[in-house]
CSV table of C-alpha atoms in Angstrom, one decimal:
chain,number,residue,atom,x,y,z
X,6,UNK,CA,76.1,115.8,-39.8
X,7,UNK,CA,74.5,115.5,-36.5
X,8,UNK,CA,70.4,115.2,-36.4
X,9,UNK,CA,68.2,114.3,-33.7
X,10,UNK,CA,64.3,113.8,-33.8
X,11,UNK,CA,62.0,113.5,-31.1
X,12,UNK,CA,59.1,111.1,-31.2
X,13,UNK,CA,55.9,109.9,-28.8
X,14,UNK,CA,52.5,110.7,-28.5
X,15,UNK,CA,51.1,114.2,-28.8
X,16,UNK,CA,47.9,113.9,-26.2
X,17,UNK,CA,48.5,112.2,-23.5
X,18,UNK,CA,45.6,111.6,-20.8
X,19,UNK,CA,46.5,113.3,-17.2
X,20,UNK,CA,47.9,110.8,-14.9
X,21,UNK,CA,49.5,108.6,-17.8
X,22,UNK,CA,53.0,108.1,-18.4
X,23,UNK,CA,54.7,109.4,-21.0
X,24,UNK,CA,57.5,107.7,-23.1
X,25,UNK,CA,59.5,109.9,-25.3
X,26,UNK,CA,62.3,108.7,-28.1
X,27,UNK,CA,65.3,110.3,-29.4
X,28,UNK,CA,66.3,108.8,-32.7
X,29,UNK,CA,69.5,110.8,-33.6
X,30,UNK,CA,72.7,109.8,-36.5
X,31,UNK,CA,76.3,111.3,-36.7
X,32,UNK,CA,77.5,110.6,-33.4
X,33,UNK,CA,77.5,107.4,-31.2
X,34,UNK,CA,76.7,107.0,-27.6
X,35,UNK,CA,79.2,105.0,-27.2
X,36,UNK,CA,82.0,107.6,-27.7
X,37,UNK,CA,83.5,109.1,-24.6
X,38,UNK,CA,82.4,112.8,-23.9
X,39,UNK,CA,78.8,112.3,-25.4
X,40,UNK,CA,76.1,112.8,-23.8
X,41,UNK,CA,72.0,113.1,-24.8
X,42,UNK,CA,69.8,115.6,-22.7
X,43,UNK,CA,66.3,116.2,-22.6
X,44,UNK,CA,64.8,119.7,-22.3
X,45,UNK,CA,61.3,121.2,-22.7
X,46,UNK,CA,59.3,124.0,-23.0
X,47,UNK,CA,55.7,124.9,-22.0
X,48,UNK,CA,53.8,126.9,-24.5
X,49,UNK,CA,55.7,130.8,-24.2
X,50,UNK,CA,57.7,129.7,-21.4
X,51,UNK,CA,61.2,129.3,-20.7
X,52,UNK,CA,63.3,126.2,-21.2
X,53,UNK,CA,63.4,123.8,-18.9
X,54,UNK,CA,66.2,121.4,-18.1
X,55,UNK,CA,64.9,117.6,-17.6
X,56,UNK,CA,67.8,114.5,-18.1
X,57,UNK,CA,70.7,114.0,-19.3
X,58,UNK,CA,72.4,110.8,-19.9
X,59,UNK,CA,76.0,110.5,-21.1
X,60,UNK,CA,78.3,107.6,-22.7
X,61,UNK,CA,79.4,105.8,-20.3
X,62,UNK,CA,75.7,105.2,-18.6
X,63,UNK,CA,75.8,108.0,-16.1
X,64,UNK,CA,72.7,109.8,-15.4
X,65,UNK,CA,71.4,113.0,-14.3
X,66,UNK,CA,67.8,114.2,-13.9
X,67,UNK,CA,66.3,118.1,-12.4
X,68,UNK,CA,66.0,117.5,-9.0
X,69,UNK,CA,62.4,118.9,-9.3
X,70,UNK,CA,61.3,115.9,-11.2
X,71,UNK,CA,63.8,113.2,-10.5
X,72,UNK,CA,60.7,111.0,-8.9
X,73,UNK,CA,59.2,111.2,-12.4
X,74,UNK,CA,61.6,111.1,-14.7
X,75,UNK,CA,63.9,108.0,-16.5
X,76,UNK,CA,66.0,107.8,-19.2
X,77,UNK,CA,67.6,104.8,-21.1
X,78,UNK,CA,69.7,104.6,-24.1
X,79,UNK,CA,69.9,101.8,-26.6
X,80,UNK,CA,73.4,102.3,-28.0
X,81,UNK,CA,73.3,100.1,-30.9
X,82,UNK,CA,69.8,101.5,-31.7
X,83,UNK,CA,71.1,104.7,-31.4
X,84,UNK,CA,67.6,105.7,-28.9
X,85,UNK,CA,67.2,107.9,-26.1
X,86,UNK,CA,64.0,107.3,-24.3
X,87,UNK,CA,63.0,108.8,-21.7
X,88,UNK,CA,59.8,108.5,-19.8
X,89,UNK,CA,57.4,110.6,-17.3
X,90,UNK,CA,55.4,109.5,-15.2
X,91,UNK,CA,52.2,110.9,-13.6
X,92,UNK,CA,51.0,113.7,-16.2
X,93,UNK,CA,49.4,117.0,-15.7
X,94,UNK,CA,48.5,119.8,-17.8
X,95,UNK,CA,51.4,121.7,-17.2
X,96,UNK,CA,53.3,119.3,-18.9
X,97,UNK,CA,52.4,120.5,-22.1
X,98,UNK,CA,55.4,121.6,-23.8
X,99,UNK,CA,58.0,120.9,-26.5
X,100,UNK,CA,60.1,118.7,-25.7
X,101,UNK,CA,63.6,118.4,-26.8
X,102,UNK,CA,66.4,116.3,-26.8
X,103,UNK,CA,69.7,117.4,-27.7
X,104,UNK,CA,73.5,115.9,-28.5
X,105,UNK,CA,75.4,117.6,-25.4
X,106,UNK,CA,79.4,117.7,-25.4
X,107,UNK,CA,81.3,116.8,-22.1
X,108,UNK,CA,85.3,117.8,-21.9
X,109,UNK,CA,87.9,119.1,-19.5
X,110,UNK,CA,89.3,122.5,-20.4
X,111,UNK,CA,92.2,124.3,-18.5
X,112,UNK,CA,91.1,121.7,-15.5
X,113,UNK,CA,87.4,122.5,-15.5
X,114,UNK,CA,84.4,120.6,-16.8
X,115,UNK,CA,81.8,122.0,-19.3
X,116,UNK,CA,79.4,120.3,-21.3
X,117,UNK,CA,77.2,122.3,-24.0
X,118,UNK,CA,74.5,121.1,-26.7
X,119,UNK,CA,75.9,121.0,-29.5
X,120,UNK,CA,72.8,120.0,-31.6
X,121,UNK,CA,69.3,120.1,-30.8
X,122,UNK,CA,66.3,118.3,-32.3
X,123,UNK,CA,63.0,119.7,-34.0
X,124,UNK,CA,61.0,119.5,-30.9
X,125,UNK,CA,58.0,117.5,-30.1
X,126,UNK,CA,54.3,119.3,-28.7
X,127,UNK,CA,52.9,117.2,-26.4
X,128,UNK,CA,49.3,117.9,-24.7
X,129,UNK,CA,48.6,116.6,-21.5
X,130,UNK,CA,44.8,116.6,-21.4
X,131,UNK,CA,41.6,114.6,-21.0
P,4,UNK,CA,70.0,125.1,-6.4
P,5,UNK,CA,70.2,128.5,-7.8
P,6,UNK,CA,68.5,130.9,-10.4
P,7,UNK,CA,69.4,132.6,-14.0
P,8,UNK,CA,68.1,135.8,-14.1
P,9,UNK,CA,67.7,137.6,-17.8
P,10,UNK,CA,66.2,140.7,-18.5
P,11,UNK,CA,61.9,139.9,-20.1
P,12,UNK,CA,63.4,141.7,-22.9
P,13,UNK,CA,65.2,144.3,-24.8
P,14,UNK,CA,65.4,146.1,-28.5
P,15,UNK,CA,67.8,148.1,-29.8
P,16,UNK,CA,67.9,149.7,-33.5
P,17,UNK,CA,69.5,147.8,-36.6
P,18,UNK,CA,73.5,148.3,-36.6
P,19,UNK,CA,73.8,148.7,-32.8
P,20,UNK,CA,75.1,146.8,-30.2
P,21,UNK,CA,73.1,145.3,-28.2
P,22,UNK,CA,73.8,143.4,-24.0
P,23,UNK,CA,71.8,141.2,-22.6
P,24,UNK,CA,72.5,140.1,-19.3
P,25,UNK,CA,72.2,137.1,-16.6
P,26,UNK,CA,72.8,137.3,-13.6
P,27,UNK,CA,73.3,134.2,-11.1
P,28,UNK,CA,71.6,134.5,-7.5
P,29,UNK,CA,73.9,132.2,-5.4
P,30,UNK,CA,76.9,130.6,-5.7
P,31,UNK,CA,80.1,132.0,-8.2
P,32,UNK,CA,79.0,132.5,-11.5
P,33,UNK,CA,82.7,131.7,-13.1
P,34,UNK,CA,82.4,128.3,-11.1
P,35,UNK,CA,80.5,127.0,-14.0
P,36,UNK,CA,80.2,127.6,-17.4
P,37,UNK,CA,77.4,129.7,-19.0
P,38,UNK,CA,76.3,129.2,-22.5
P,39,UNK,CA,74.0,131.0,-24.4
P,40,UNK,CA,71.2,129.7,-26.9
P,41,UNK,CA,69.1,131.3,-29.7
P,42,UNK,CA,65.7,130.7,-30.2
P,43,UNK,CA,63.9,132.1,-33.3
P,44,UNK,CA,59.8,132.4,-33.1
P,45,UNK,CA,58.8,128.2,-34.6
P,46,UNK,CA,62.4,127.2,-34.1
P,47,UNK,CA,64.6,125.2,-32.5
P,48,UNK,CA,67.0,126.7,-29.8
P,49,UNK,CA,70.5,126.8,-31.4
P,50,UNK,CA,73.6,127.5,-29.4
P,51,UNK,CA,75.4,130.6,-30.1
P,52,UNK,CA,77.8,130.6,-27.3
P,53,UNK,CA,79.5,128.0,-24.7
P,54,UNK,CA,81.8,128.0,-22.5
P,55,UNK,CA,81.6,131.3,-21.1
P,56,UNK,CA,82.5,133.0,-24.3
P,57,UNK,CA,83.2,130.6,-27.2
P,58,UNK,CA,81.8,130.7,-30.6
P,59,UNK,CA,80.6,127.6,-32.3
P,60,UNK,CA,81.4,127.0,-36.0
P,61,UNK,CA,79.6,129.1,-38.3
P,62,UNK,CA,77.9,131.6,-35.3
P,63,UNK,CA,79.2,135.3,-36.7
P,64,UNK,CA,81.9,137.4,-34.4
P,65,UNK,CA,79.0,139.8,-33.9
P,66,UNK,CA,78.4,137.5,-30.9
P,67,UNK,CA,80.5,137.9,-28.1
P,68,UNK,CA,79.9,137.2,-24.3
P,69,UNK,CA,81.9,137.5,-21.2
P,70,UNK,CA,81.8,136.8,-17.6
P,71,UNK,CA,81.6,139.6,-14.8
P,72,UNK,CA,82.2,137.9,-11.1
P,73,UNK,CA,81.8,141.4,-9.4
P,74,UNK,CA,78.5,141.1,-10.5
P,75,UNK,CA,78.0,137.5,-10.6
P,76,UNK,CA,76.9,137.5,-14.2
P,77,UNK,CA,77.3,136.4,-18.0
P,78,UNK,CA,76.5,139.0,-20.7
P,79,UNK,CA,75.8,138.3,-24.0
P,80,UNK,CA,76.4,140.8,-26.5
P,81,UNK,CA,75.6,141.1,-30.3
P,82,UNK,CA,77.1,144.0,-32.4
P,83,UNK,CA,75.5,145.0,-36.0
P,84,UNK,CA,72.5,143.9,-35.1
P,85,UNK,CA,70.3,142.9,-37.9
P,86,UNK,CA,66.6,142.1,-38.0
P,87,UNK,CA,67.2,138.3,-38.0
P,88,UNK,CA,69.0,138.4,-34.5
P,89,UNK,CA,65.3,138.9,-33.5
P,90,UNK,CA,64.7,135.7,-31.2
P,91,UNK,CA,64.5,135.0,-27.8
P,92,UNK,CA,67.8,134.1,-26.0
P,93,UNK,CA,68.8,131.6,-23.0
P,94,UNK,CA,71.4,131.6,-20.8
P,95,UNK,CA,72.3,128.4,-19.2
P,96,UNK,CA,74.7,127.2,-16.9
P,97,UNK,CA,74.9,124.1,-14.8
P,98,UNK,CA,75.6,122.9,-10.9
P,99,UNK,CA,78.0,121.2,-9.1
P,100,UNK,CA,76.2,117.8,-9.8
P,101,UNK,CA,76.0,118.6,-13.6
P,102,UNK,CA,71.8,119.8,-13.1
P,103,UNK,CA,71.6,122.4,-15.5
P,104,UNK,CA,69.6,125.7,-14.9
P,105,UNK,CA,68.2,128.3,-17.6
P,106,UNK,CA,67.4,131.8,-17.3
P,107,UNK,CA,63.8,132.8,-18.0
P,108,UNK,CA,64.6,134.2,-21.7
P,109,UNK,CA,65.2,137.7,-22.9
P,110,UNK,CA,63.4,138.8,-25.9
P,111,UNK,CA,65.4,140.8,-28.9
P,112,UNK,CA,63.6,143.3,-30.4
P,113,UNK,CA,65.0,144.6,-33.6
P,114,UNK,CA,63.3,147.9,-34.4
């Protein structure tokens, strides 16, 4: 069975940086086609994809927040973390992180969540 | 990059069918995959489709999607609606560089 929980602060001052974990069990990041992603979502909003960073080290991040954004895995620890930097109040969201899927099919490439986590509220506010 | 865009939200009546669509402003929406998440009000977003129009283990057969490239869209459809289909649902596809994008949500309303 495949869990994932977020963890980090739930306020955070504007201008801080914020470092969110991903404890998860039933998979490894270590095992080829794996990936871990982050997503969030403001308060009534839409989701919003952030990071994801697969088994083999690669990284990607939204090109909106790329400058802010970084995300590290500790395999053996099985951790995500992934930090933001610079905070504002539209920040303030859920954020997710999720066990994503990555295979070839019929010579195409897909990659899906599989799992997602609880969520974590965060409040960017001084 | 380009957008998702998914009706703010529809209803239908218990036992109907129901379509929800998303529709991709650039590019070829069969270049990618789309998948399609479920989000009940308090909950967790839980995948109900991927890849274009598979079901994971233990989502019912009432949920079906397709692809449309004359129209450059993915719909989602659920048949036999029932009251707890009720939830806001994403559709979500990805780029060339593996960034993904999510349309803005459609609300279900099951009246």
């Amino acid at each position: 069975q495949i869990t994932l929980k977020e963890s980090g602060p739930t306020l955070v001052k504007p201008t801080q940086t914020l470092t969110l974990t991903c404890t998860f069990s039933g998979f490894s990041l270590s095992t080829s086609g794996v990936g871990v992603g982050w997503i969030r979502q403001p308060p009534g909003k839409a989701l919003e994809w952030l990071a994801l960073i697969y088994w083999d080290d690669d990284k990607r991040y939204s090109p909106s927040l790329r400058n802010r954004l970084t995300i590290t895995k500790d395999t053996s620890k099985n951790k995500v973390v992934l930090t933001m930097t610079n905070m504002d109040p539209v920040d303030t969201a859920t954020y997710y992180c999720a066990h994503v899927l990555c295979y070839d099919n019929n010579a195409y490439y897909h990659e899906y969540v599989q799992q997602w986590g609880q969520g974590t509220l965060v409040t960017v506010s001084s | 990059n380009f957008m998702l865009t998914q009706p703010h939200s529809v209803s239908e009546s218990p036992g109907k069918t129901v379509t929800i669509s998303c529709t991709r402003n650039s590019g070829n929406i069969a270049s990618n995959s789309v998948q399609w998440y479920q989000q009940r009000p308090g909950s967790s977003p839980t995948t109900v489709i991927y890849e274009d129009k598979q079901r994971p283990s233990g989502v019912p057969d009432r949920f079906s999607a397709s692809i449309d490239s004359s129209s450059n869209s993915a719909s989602l459809s659920i048949s036999g609606l029932k009251t707890e289909d009720e939830a806001d649902y994403y559709c979500q596809s990805y780029d060339t560089n593996n960034h993904w994008v999510f349309g803005g949500g459609t609300k279900l309303t099951v009246l």
